[in-house]
Amino acid sequence: MPTALVILAAGQGTRMQSERPKVLHQIGGAPLIAHAILSGATLAPDRIVVVTGHGAAEVEAAVTTFDPDAICIRQAEQLGTGHAVLQAAPALEGFEGDVIVLYGDTPFIRPETLHAMLEARKTHDIVFLGFEAADPGRYGRMRMQGDRLLRIVEAADATEEDLAISFCNSGLLAGDAATLMGLLARVKTDNEAGEYYLTDLPALATAEGLSATAIACPEAETLGINTRAELAGAEALFQAGKRAEMLDAGVTLIAPETVHFAYDTHIGRDALVEPHVVFGPGVTVETGAHIRAFSHLEGAHLGADTVVGPYARLRPGTELGNGARIGNFVEVKAARIGEGAKVNHLSYIGDAELGADANIGAGTITCNYDGVMKHRTTIGAGAFIGSNTLLVAPVTVGAEAFTATGSVITEDVPDQAMALARARQVNKPGLAAKLMARLKAIKAGKKEP
Ligand code: UD1
Ligand code: CA
């Protein structure tokens, strides 16, 4: 059965106290809307339709970076969840199959739960996703009769009896596209809020002789994010999940609670991550790598058996060959570090290519930026860059070449050559003692400065 996703993301999220649309706040380095898209994408849907409204242009830009094929539809006025889903109708033109409605601010829905909803569709026309609420509060209450969902009552419209129900509406639902759109066209606004409620569907369906049901999932999965505190709580849950996933996959975390992952962090078996390491988006670590304490990584690929840190910073475009070493207080950006190459201390390597087994001395800097443009530095295999070398790009140092400590390299160095680019040392006998005597005399007031 073909499926399509309709993701609701038009709401403002007033309680976030933010200029930014709610669904663009991030968990694990990805906006909430991306989590909903990625979870829905596991169903391999034929179409993904995102309903945008508040901050539509920004939301649409984020959506297309995660799924260029997603169709964004604007809901000019937020007239309710039922109205929002109806806006997707033109984007579903010609689609035959099931629609699954997701919320852009509900990031933890598991693929298994979506599959369970589709499974329940085999026996019912409309399937809502519910959960046992610890505190039912403002959630819609599910009125069940056996496995039939008769109606959903919004808290504002509920009687005392309804309010006692703890089986609540997550908002997610599945149903045949044509059936849903047909029913939605008949939803009215005769409720406390004066909105078009998606939750009117079960009663409308039942009146038509169709069957609606609700399946349950754990409350944690339906967690919606409305405030900064909920966002922080959701991040903590996400991190706890990622840590458990990494440990299960054979990654050693010495102090798991101090390591932060991104939504797309991949780490191979037998890698070791020391305490206080932060993974931004786009990091892949191969087997046997060792990431030492207080390192910050984003957009980097670490080959097998690499050693990084402590206190290393790997920025986007970093590619470490197998066995490469990046030591303390080293920053790497848009650079390929060859197999077995070493950058062990206090260096900046940006827009560069280092050959295999090159050794970069402490304090080396690739001067990649002239204030307007970026330039590349190329260092050959087995080259030895002396401590405190400045490599003024664009520049190439050949294979097995050597730069003398403290050199400012502005010209290419041929293979196996030695480059000296610093002033020659001059010794003045006795001058240090003479200078000190003079300074002390000035301080004591016995001499004019
Ligand atoms: C909704 C449900 C409620 C359920 C709860 C779960 C309805 C009427 N109520 O209430 O039963 O328990 O979710 O969290 O459906 N949105 C739009 N356009 C609109 C209105 C909403 O895109 O015109 C989006 C919002 O951005 C949000 C989602 O739909 O992502 C839910 O809307 P929200 O206003 O938060 O619904 P609730 O009042 O929480
Ligand atoms: Ca909500």
CSV table of C-alpha atoms and ligand atoms in Angstrom, one decimal:
chain,number,residue,atom,x,y,z
A,1,MET,CA,0.0,0.0,0.0
A,2,PRO,CA,1.5,3.4,-1.0
A,3,THR,CA,1.9,5.9,1.8
A,4,ALA,CA,2.2,9.7,2.0
A,5,LEU,CA,3.1,11.7,5.0
A,6,VAL,CA,1.4,15.0,6.0
A,7,ILE,CA,3.5,16.8,8.6
A,8,LEU,CA,1.9,19.7,10.4
A,9,ALA,CA,4.3,22.5,11.1
A,10,ALA,CA,2.3,25.8,10.8
A,11,GLY,CA,1.9,26.6,14.5
A,12,GLN,CA,3.7,29.5,16.1
A,13,GLY,CA,4.8,27.8,19.3
A,14,THR,CA,4.1,30.9,21.4
A,15,ARG,CA,5.3,29.2,24.6
A,16,MET,CA,8.8,28.8,23.2
A,17,GLN,CA,9.3,32.6,23.7
A,18,SER,CA,11.2,32.7,20.4
A,19,GLU,CA,11.6,34.6,17.2
A,20,ARG,CA,12.3,31.3,15.5
A,21,PRO,CA,9.5,28.9,14.3
A,22,LYS,CA,9.1,26.2,16.9
A,23,VAL,CA,9.9,23.3,14.6
A,24,LEU,CA,13.3,24.8,13.8
A,25,HIS,CA,14.6,24.5,17.4
A,26,GLN,CA,17.0,21.6,17.5
A,27,ILE,CA,17.5,18.3,19.2
A,28,GLY,CA,20.8,16.4,18.6
A,29,GLY,CA,21.8,19.1,16.1
A,30,ALA,CA,18.8,18.7,13.8
A,31,PRO,CA,15.6,20.8,13.8
A,32,LEU,CA,12.5,19.1,15.3
A,33,ILE,CA,10.9,19.0,11.8
A,34,ALA,CA,13.9,16.9,10.5
A,35,HIS,CA,13.3,14.3,13.2
A,36,ALA,CA,9.7,14.0,12.1
A,37,ILE,CA,10.7,13.7,8.5
A,38,LEU,CA,13.5,11.1,9.2
A,39,SER,CA,11.2,9.0,11.3
A,40,GLY,CA,8.4,9.1,8.7
A,41,ALA,CA,10.9,8.5,5.9
A,42,THR,CA,11.5,4.9,7.2
A,43,LEU,CA,8.1,4.1,5.7
A,44,ALA,CA,9.5,5.0,2.3
A,45,PRO,CA,6.5,7.2,1.6
A,46,ASP,CA,5.6,8.2,-2.0
A,47,ARG,CA,5.2,11.8,-0.9
A,48,ILE,CA,6.0,14.0,2.0
A,49,VAL,CA,3.9,17.1,2.4
A,50,VAL,CA,4.8,19.6,5.1
A,51,VAL,CA,2.1,22.2,6.1
A,52,THR,CA,3.9,25.4,7.0
A,53,GLY,CA,2.6,28.8,8.3
A,54,HIS,CA,4.6,30.7,10.9
A,55,GLY,CA,8.1,31.3,9.6
A,56,ALA,CA,7.1,29.4,6.4
A,57,ALA,CA,10.2,30.5,4.4
A,58,GLU,CA,12.7,29.4,7.0
A,59,VAL,CA,10.8,26.1,7.7
A,60,GLU,CA,10.7,25.3,4.0
A,61,ALA,CA,14.4,25.9,3.7
A,62,ALA,CA,15.1,23.5,6.5
A,63,VAL,CA,12.7,20.9,5.1
A,64,THR,CA,14.3,20.9,1.7
A,65,THR,CA,17.8,20.5,3.1
A,66,PHE,CA,16.6,17.2,4.7
A,67,ASP,CA,14.4,16.1,1.9
A,68,PRO,CA,14.6,18.0,-1.4
A,69,ASP,CA,11.5,16.1,-2.7
A,70,ALA,CA,9.3,17.2,0.2
A,71,ILE,CA,6.3,19.3,-0.9
A,72,CYS,CA,5.7,22.4,1.3
A,73,ILE,CA,2.2,23.8,1.4
A,74,ARG,CA,1.4,27.1,3.2
A,75,GLN,CA,-1.5,27.4,5.6
A,76,ALA,CA,-2.0,31.1,5.6
A,77,GLU,CA,-4.1,31.2,8.7
A,78,GLN,CA,-3.9,28.6,11.5
A,79,LEU,CA,-7.6,27.6,11.7
A,80,GLY,CA,-7.0,24.3,13.4
A,81,THR,CA,-5.4,20.9,12.9
A,82,GLY,CA,-8.3,19.7,10.6
A,83,HIS,CA,-7.9,22.7,8.4
A,84,ALA,CA,-4.1,22.2,8.3
A,85,VAL,CA,-4.4,18.6,7.0
A,86,LEU,CA,-7.0,19.7,4.4
A,87,GLN,CA,-4.4,22.2,3.0
A,88,ALA,CA,-2.4,19.1,1.9
A,89,ALA,CA,-5.2,18.0,-0.5
A,90,PRO,CA,-3.8,19.7,-3.7
A,91,ALA,CA,-0.4,18.2,-3.0
A,92,LEU,CA,-2.0,14.7,-2.7
A,93,GLU,CA,-3.7,15.0,-6.1
A,94,GLY,CA,-3.5,11.7,-7.9
A,95,PHE,CA,-2.2,9.9,-4.8
A,96,GLU,CA,-4.0,6.7,-3.9
A,97,GLY,CA,-3.1,5.1,-0.6
A,98,ASP,CA,-2.7,5.8,3.1
A,99,VAL,CA,-1.9,9.2,4.6
A,100,ILE,CA,-0.1,9.4,7.9
A,101,VAL,CA,-0.4,12.7,9.7
A,102,LEU,CA,2.6,13.6,11.9
A,103,TYR,CA,3.3,16.7,14.0
A,104,GLY,CA,6.5,18.7,13.3
A,105,ASP,CA,7.0,19.3,17.0
A,106,THR,CA,6.8,15.6,18.0
A,107,PRO,CA,10.3,14.2,17.3
A,108,PHE,CA,10.4,10.9,19.0
A,109,ILE,CA,7.9,8.7,17.1
A,110,ARG,CA,9.5,5.4,16.4
A,111,PRO,CA,9.3,3.8,12.9
A,112,GLU,CA,7.8,0.6,14.7
A,113,THR,CA,4.9,2.7,15.9
A,114,LEU,CA,4.1,4.0,12.4
A,115,HIS,CA,4.2,0.5,11.1
A,116,ALA,CA,1.8,-0.6,13.9
A,117,MET,CA,-0.6,2.1,12.8
A,118,LEU,CA,-0.5,0.9,9.2
A,119,GLU,CA,-1.0,-2.7,10.5
A,120,ALA,CA,-4.2,-1.6,12.4
A,121,ARG,CA,-5.4,0.1,9.1
A,122,LYS,CA,-6.0,-3.5,7.8
A,123,THR,CA,-9.0,-3.8,10.1
A,124,HIS,CA,-10.1,-0.1,10.5
A,125,ASP,CA,-10.7,2.9,8.3
A,126,ILE,CA,-9.0,5.4,10.5
A,127,VAL,CA,-6.3,4.7,13.1
A,128,PHE,CA,-5.4,7.3,15.7
A,129,LEU,CA,-2.3,7.0,17.9
A,130,GLY,CA,-3.0,7.3,21.6
A,131,PHE,CA,-1.1,6.9,24.9
A,132,GLU,CA,-1.8,6.5,28.6
A,133,ALA,CA,-1.1,10.0,29.9
A,134,ALA,CA,0.5,10.4,33.4
A,135,ASP,CA,-1.1,13.9,33.5
A,136,PRO,CA,-3.9,14.1,30.8
A,137,GLY,CA,-4.1,17.9,31.3
A,138,ARG,CA,-4.8,19.6,27.9
A,139,TYR,CA,-4.8,16.5,25.7
A,140,GLY,CA,-7.8,15.3,23.8
A,141,ARG,CA,-9.5,12.3,25.5
A,142,MET,CA,-10.2,9.1,23.5
A,143,ARG,CA,-13.7,7.7,24.0
A,144,MET,CA,-13.3,4.0,23.2
A,145,GLN,CA,-15.8,1.2,23.0
A,146,GLY,CA,-13.9,-2.1,22.8
A,147,ASP,CA,-11.4,-1.4,20.0
A,148,ARG,CA,-13.6,1.2,18.4
A,149,LEU,CA,-12.7,4.9,18.8
A,150,LEU,CA,-16.1,6.6,19.0
A,151,ARG,CA,-14.9,10.2,19.4
A,152,ILE,CA,-12.1,12.4,20.7
A,153,VAL,CA,-13.1,15.1,23.1
A,154,GLU,CA,-10.8,18.1,23.4
A,155,ALA,CA,-10.1,19.1,27.0
A,156,ALA,CA,-11.8,22.5,26.5
A,157,ASP,CA,-15.0,20.8,25.4
A,158,ALA,CA,-14.9,17.9,27.9
A,159,THR,CA,-17.3,16.9,30.6
A,160,GLU,CA,-16.2,15.8,34.1
A,161,GLU,CA,-16.6,12.2,32.9
A,162,ASP,CA,-14.5,12.8,29.8
A,163,LEU,CA,-11.8,14.4,31.8
A,164,ALA,CA,-11.4,11.3,33.9
A,165,ILE,CA,-10.2,9.4,30.8
A,166,SER,CA,-6.4,9.0,30.8
A,167,PHE,CA,-6.1,7.4,27.3
A,168,CYS,CA,-5.2,10.5,25.3
A,169,ASN,CA,-4.7,11.6,21.7
A,170,SER,CA,-1.2,12.0,20.4
A,171,GLY,CA,-2.5,13.7,17.3
A,172,LEU,CA,-1.1,11.2,14.8
A,173,LEU,CA,-3.4,9.3,12.6
A,174,ALA,CA,-3.5,7.1,9.5
A,175,GLY,CA,-6.2,6.7,6.9
A,176,ASP,CA,-7.0,6.3,3.2
A,177,ALA,CA,-6.2,9.7,1.5
A,178,ALA,CA,-9.6,10.0,-0.2
A,179,THR,CA,-11.6,9.0,2.9
A,180,LEU,CA,-9.7,11.4,5.1
A,181,MET,CA,-10.1,14.4,2.8
A,182,GLY,CA,-13.7,13.6,2.3
A,183,LEU,CA,-14.4,13.6,6.0
A,184,LEU,CA,-12.2,16.6,6.7
A,185,ALA,CA,-14.2,18.7,4.2
A,186,ARG,CA,-17.1,18.3,6.5
A,187,VAL,CA,-15.5,19.3,9.8
A,188,LYS,CA,-17.1,22.3,11.4
A,189,THR,CA,-16.0,24.8,13.9
A,190,ASP,CA,-18.7,24.3,16.5
A,191,ASN,CA,-16.3,23.9,19.5
A,192,GLU,CA,-14.9,26.0,22.3
A,193,ALA,CA,-11.9,27.2,20.3
A,194,GLY,CA,-13.9,27.8,17.1
A,195,GLU,CA,-11.2,25.8,15.1
A,196,TYR,CA,-11.4,23.0,12.6
A,197,TYR,CA,-10.5,20.0,14.7
A,198,LEU,CA,-8.8,17.0,13.2
A,199,THR,CA,-10.2,15.2,16.3
A,200,ASP,CA,-13.7,15.4,14.9
A,201,LEU,CA,-12.8,12.6,12.4
A,202,PRO,CA,-13.7,9.5,14.6
A,203,ALA,CA,-17.2,10.7,15.3
A,204,LEU,CA,-17.7,11.7,11.6
A,205,ALA,CA,-16.4,8.4,10.4
A,206,THR,CA,-18.5,6.4,12.9
A,207,ALA,CA,-21.7,8.3,11.7
A,208,GLU,CA,-20.8,7.2,8.1
A,209,GLY,CA,-20.6,3.6,9.1
A,210,LEU,CA,-16.8,3.6,8.9
A,211,SER,CA,-14.7,2.3,11.8
A,212,ALA,CA,-12.1,4.3,13.7
A,213,THR,CA,-9.7,2.8,16.2
A,214,ALA,CA,-6.8,3.9,18.4
A,215,ILE,CA,-3.6,2.0,19.1
A,216,ALA,CA,-1.3,2.9,22.0
A,217,CYS,CA,2.4,3.8,22.2
A,218,PRO,CA,4.5,4.8,25.2
A,219,GLU,CA,3.9,8.4,26.3
A,220,ALA,CA,7.6,9.3,25.9
A,221,GLU,CA,7.3,8.7,22.1
A,222,THR,CA,4.5,11.2,21.7
A,223,LEU,CA,6.3,13.9,23.7
A,224,GLY,CA,5.5,17.2,22.0
A,225,ILE,CA,7.7,20.3,22.6
A,226,ASN,CA,6.0,23.5,23.6
A,227,THR,CA,8.5,25.2,25.9
A,228,ARG,CA,12.3,25.6,26.3
A,229,ALA,CA,12.1,23.4,29.4
A,230,GLU,CA,10.5,20.7,27.3
A,231,LEU,CA,13.1,21.2,24.6
A,232,ALA,CA,15.9,20.7,27.2
A,233,GLY,CA,14.1,17.6,28.6
A,234,ALA,CA,13.7,16.2,25.1
A,235,GLU,CA,17.4,16.8,24.3
A,236,ALA,CA,18.3,14.9,27.5
A,237,LEU,CA,16.0,11.9,26.5
A,238,PHE,CA,17.5,12.0,23.0
A,239,GLN,CA,21.1,11.9,24.4
A,240,ALA,CA,20.3,9.1,26.7
A,241,GLY,CA,18.9,7.1,23.8
A,242,LYS,CA,22.0,7.7,21.6
A,243,ARG,CA,24.4,6.8,24.4
A,244,ALA,CA,22.5,3.5,24.9
A,245,GLU,CA,22.6,2.9,21.2
A,246,MET,CA,26.3,3.5,21.0
A,247,LEU,CA,27.1,1.2,23.9
A,248,ASP,CA,24.9,-1.5,22.3
A,249,ALA,CA,26.8,-1.1,19.1
A,250,GLY,CA,30.1,-1.8,20.7
A,251,VAL,CA,31.5,1.7,21.3
A,252,THR,CA,33.2,2.2,24.7
A,253,LEU,CA,32.1,5.4,26.5
A,254,ILE,CA,34.0,5.9,29.7
A,255,ALA,CA,31.5,8.4,31.0
A,256,PRO,CA,28.5,8.2,28.8
A,257,GLU,CA,26.5,10.9,30.5
A,258,THR,CA,29.2,13.5,29.5
A,259,VAL,CA,29.3,12.7,25.8
A,260,HIS,CA,26.9,14.5,23.4
A,261,PHE,CA,25.8,13.1,20.1
A,262,ALA,CA,24.1,14.4,17.0
A,263,TYR,CA,21.2,12.8,15.3
A,264,ASP,CA,23.5,11.4,12.6
A,265,THR,CA,26.6,10.4,14.5
A,266,HIS,CA,28.0,7.0,13.4
A,267,ILE,CA,30.7,5.3,15.4
A,268,GLY,CA,32.3,1.9,14.6
A,269,ARG,CA,32.8,-1.0,16.9
A,270,ASP,CA,35.7,-0.8,19.4
A,271,ALA,CA,36.0,2.9,19.1
A,272,LEU,CA,36.7,4.5,22.5
A,273,VAL,CA,35.3,7.9,23.5
A,274,GLU,CA,36.7,9.5,26.6
A,275,PRO,CA,34.6,11.9,28.8
A,276,HIS,CA,33.3,15.3,27.6
A,277,VAL,CA,33.3,14.8,23.9
A,278,VAL,CA,30.8,16.7,21.7
A,279,PHE,CA,29.7,15.4,18.3
A,280,GLY,CA,28.1,18.0,16.1
A,281,PRO,CA,26.3,16.9,12.9
A,282,GLY,CA,28.0,14.9,10.2
A,283,VAL,CA,30.6,12.8,12.1
A,284,THR,CA,31.5,9.3,11.1
A,285,VAL,CA,34.1,7.4,13.1
A,286,GLU,CA,35.6,4.1,12.0
A,287,THR,CA,36.4,1.1,14.1
A,288,GLY,CA,39.2,1.3,16.7
A,289,ALA,CA,39.4,5.1,16.8
A,290,HIS,CA,40.2,6.8,20.1
A,291,ILE,CA,38.7,10.2,20.8
A,292,ARG,CA,40.2,11.7,23.9
A,293,ALA,CA,38.6,14.0,26.4
A,294,PHE,CA,37.2,17.5,25.7
A,295,SER,CA,37.2,17.2,21.9
A,296,HIS,CA,34.7,18.9,19.7
A,297,LEU,CA,33.9,17.3,16.3
A,298,GLU,CA,31.6,18.2,13.4
A,299,GLY,CA,31.4,17.3,9.7
A,300,ALA,CA,34.4,15.0,10.1
A,301,HIS,CA,35.3,11.5,9.0
A,302,LEU,CA,37.8,9.6,11.3
A,303,GLY,CA,39.5,6.6,9.7
A,304,ALA,CA,40.2,3.4,11.6
A,305,ASP,CA,42.6,3.6,14.6
A,306,THR,CA,42.9,7.3,14.5
A,307,VAL,CA,43.7,9.2,17.8
A,308,VAL,CA,42.1,12.6,18.3
A,309,GLY,CA,42.6,14.9,21.3
A,310,PRO,CA,42.5,15.6,24.2
A,311,TYR,CA,41.2,19.1,23.4
A,312,ALA,CA,41.0,18.8,19.6
A,313,ARG,CA,38.6,20.6,17.4
A,314,LEU,CA,37.6,19.0,14.1
A,315,ARG,CA,35.5,21.2,11.8
A,316,PRO,CA,33.5,20.3,8.7
A,317,GLY,CA,35.5,18.8,5.8
A,318,THR,CA,38.0,17.0,8.0
A,319,GLU,CA,39.0,13.7,6.7
A,320,LEU,CA,41.5,11.6,8.8
A,321,GLY,CA,43.2,8.7,7.1
A,322,ASN,CA,43.6,5.4,9.0
A,323,GLY,CA,46.0,5.8,12.0
A,324,ALA,CA,46.3,9.6,11.7
A,325,ARG,CA,46.8,11.5,15.0
A,326,ILE,CA,45.5,14.9,15.9
A,327,GLY,CA,46.7,16.0,19.3
A,328,ASN,CA,45.9,18.7,21.9
A,329,PHE,CA,44.8,22.2,20.9
A,330,VAL,CA,44.8,21.4,17.2
A,331,GLU,CA,42.1,22.7,14.9
A,332,VAL,CA,41.5,21.0,11.5
A,333,LYS,CA,39.1,22.3,8.9
A,334,ALA,CA,38.4,21.2,5.3
A,335,ALA,CA,41.6,19.1,5.3
A,336,ARG,CA,42.6,15.6,4.4
A,337,ILE,CA,45.1,14.2,6.7
A,338,GLY,CA,46.9,11.2,5.2
A,339,GLU,CA,47.3,7.8,6.7
A,340,GLY,CA,49.5,7.8,9.7
A,341,ALA,CA,50.2,11.5,9.5
A,342,LYS,CA,50.6,13.4,12.8
A,343,VAL,CA,49.5,16.9,13.9
A,344,ASN,CA,50.2,16.5,17.6
A,345,HIS,CA,50.3,19.9,19.2
A,346,LEU,CA,48.8,23.4,19.0
A,347,SER,CA,48.2,23.8,15.3
A,348,TYR,CA,45.7,25.1,12.8
A,349,ILE,CA,45.4,23.0,9.6
A,350,GLY,CA,42.7,24.5,7.2
A,351,ASP,CA,42.1,24.0,3.5
A,352,ALA,CA,45.0,21.5,3.3
A,353,GLU,CA,46.1,18.1,2.1
A,354,LEU,CA,48.7,16.2,4.1
A,355,GLY,CA,50.3,13.1,2.6
A,356,ALA,CA,50.7,9.8,4.5
A,357,ASP,CA,53.1,9.9,7.5
A,358,ALA,CA,53.7,13.6,7.3
A,359,ASN,CA,54.7,15.1,10.6
A,360,ILE,CA,53.5,18.5,11.6
A,361,GLY,CA,55.5,20.2,14.3
A,362,ALA,CA,54.0,22.1,17.3
A,363,GLY,CA,52.5,25.5,16.5
A,364,THR,CA,52.3,25.0,12.8
A,365,ILE,CA,49.7,27.2,11.0
A,366,THR,CA,48.3,27.1,7.5
A,367,CYS,CA,47.7,30.7,6.7
A,368,ASN,CA,44.8,29.9,4.5
A,369,TYR,CA,42.9,33.3,4.4
A,370,ASP,CA,44.2,36.5,2.9
A,371,GLY,CA,41.2,38.5,4.1
A,372,VAL,CA,39.2,37.9,1.0
A,373,MET,CA,39.9,34.4,-0.4
A,374,LYS,CA,40.8,31.0,1.0
A,375,HIS,CA,43.9,29.2,-0.4
A,376,ARG,CA,45.2,25.6,-0.1
A,377,THR,CA,48.3,24.1,1.4
A,378,THR,CA,49.6,20.8,0.1
A,379,ILE,CA,52.1,18.8,2.0
A,380,GLY,CA,53.6,15.7,0.5
A,381,ALA,CA,54.0,12.2,2.0
A,382,GLY,CA,56.6,11.9,4.7
A,383,ALA,CA,57.3,15.6,4.9
A,384,PHE,CA,58.5,17.1,8.2
A,385,ILE,CA,57.2,20.5,9.1
A,386,GLY,CA,59.3,22.1,11.8
A,387,SER,CA,57.7,23.6,14.9
A,388,ASN,CA,56.1,27.0,14.5
A,389,THR,CA,56.1,26.9,10.7
A,390,LEU,CA,53.8,29.3,9.0
A,391,LEU,CA,52.6,28.0,5.6
A,392,VAL,CA,51.4,30.9,3.6
A,393,ALA,CA,48.9,29.4,1.2
A,394,PRO,CA,48.7,28.7,-1.7
A,395,VAL,CA,51.8,26.7,-1.1
A,396,THR,CA,53.1,23.2,-1.6
A,397,VAL,CA,55.7,21.3,0.4
A,398,GLY,CA,57.0,18.3,-1.4
A,399,ALA,CA,57.2,14.7,-0.3
A,400,GLU,CA,59.9,14.0,2.3
A,401,ALA,CA,60.8,17.7,2.4
A,402,PHE,CA,61.7,19.5,5.6
A,403,THR,CA,60.9,23.0,6.8
A,404,ALA,CA,63.1,24.5,9.5
A,405,THR,CA,61.6,25.5,12.8
A,406,GLY,CA,60.1,29.0,12.8
A,407,SER,CA,60.0,29.2,9.0
A,408,VAL,CA,57.5,31.4,7.1
A,409,ILE,CA,57.1,29.4,3.9
A,410,THR,CA,55.8,31.5,1.0
A,411,GLU,CA,57.3,29.5,-1.9
A,412,ASP,CA,56.9,25.9,-2.9
A,413,VAL,CA,59.4,23.5,-1.4
A,414,PRO,CA,60.6,20.7,-3.8
A,415,ASP,CA,60.5,17.0,-2.8
A,416,GLN,CA,63.2,16.1,-0.3
A,417,ALA,CA,64.4,19.7,-0.1
A,418,MET,CA,65.1,21.6,3.2
A,419,ALA,CA,63.5,25.0,3.4
A,420,LEU,CA,64.9,27.6,5.8
A,421,ALA,CA,62.9,30.8,5.9
A,422,ARG,CA,63.9,32.7,9.0
A,423,ALA,CA,66.6,35.2,10.0
A,424,ARG,CA,70.0,33.8,10.8
A,425,GLN,CA,71.0,33.9,14.5
A,426,VAL,CA,73.6,36.5,15.7
A,427,ASN,CA,75.3,36.2,19.1
A,428,LYS,CA,76.7,39.4,20.8
A,429,PRO,CA,79.2,38.4,23.6
A,430,GLY,CA,78.4,40.0,27.0
A,431,LEU,CA,75.5,42.1,25.7
A,432,ALA,CA,72.9,40.5,27.9
A,433,ALA,CA,74.8,41.3,31.1
A,434,LYS,CA,75.4,44.9,30.0
A,435,LEU,CA,71.8,45.4,29.1
A,436,MET,CA,70.6,44.1,32.5
A,437,ALA,CA,72.9,46.3,34.4
A,438,ARG,CA,71.7,49.4,32.5
A,439,LEU,CA,68.0,48.5,33.2
A,440,LYS,CA,68.6,48.0,36.9
A,441,ALA,CA,70.4,51.4,37.1
A,442,ILE,CA,67.4,53.1,35.4
A,443,LYS,CA,65.0,51.5,37.9
A,444,ALA,CA,67.1,52.6,40.9
A,445,GLY,CA,67.1,56.2,39.5
A,446,LYS,CA,70.8,56.3,39.0
A,447,LYS,CA,70.5,56.8,35.3
A,448,GLU,CA,68.3,58.6,32.8
A,449,PRO,CA,66.0,56.2,30.8
B,1,UD1,C1,-3.8,18.6,19.5
B,1,UD1,C2,-5.1,17.7,19.5
B,1,UD1,C3,-5.2,17.0,20.8
B,1,UD1,C4,-4.0,16.2,21.2
B,1,UD1,C5,-2.8,17.1,21.1
B,1,UD1,C6,-1.5,16.3,21.2
B,1,UD1,C7,-6.7,18.7,18.0
B,1,UD1,C8,-7.9,19.6,17.8
B,1,UD1,N1,-6.2,18.5,19.2
B,1,UD1,O1,-4.1,19.6,20.4
B,1,UD1,O2,-6.4,16.1,20.8
B,1,UD1,O3,-4.1,15.6,22.4
B,1,UD1,O4,-2.7,17.8,19.8
B,1,UD1,O5,-0.4,17.1,21.3
B,1,UD1,O6,-6.2,18.3,17.0
B,1,UD1,N2,-1.1,23.1,13.5
B,1,UD1,C9,-1.1,23.6,12.2
B,1,UD1,N3,-2.1,24.4,11.8
B,1,UD1,C10,-3.1,24.7,12.6
B,1,UD1,C11,-3.1,24.2,14.0
B,1,UD1,C12,-2.1,23.4,14.4
B,1,UD1,O7,-0.1,23.3,11.5
B,1,UD1,O8,-4.0,25.5,12.2
B,1,UD1,C13,0.0,22.1,14.0
B,1,UD1,C14,0.9,22.7,15.1
B,1,UD1,O9,2.0,23.4,14.6
B,1,UD1,C15,1.3,21.5,15.8
B,1,UD1,C16,0.1,20.5,15.6
B,1,UD1,O10,-0.6,21.0,14.5
B,1,UD1,O11,2.4,20.9,15.3
B,1,UD1,C17,-0.8,20.4,16.8
B,1,UD1,O12,-1.4,21.7,17.0
B,1,UD1,P1,-1.6,22.2,18.5
B,1,UD1,O13,-2.3,23.6,18.4
B,1,UD1,O14,-0.4,22.1,19.3
B,1,UD1,O15,-2.7,21.2,19.0
B,1,UD1,P2,-3.1,20.9,20.5
B,1,UD1,O16,-3.9,22.0,21.0
B,1,UD1,O17,-1.9,20.5,21.3
B,2,CA,CA,0.6,20.8,21.1
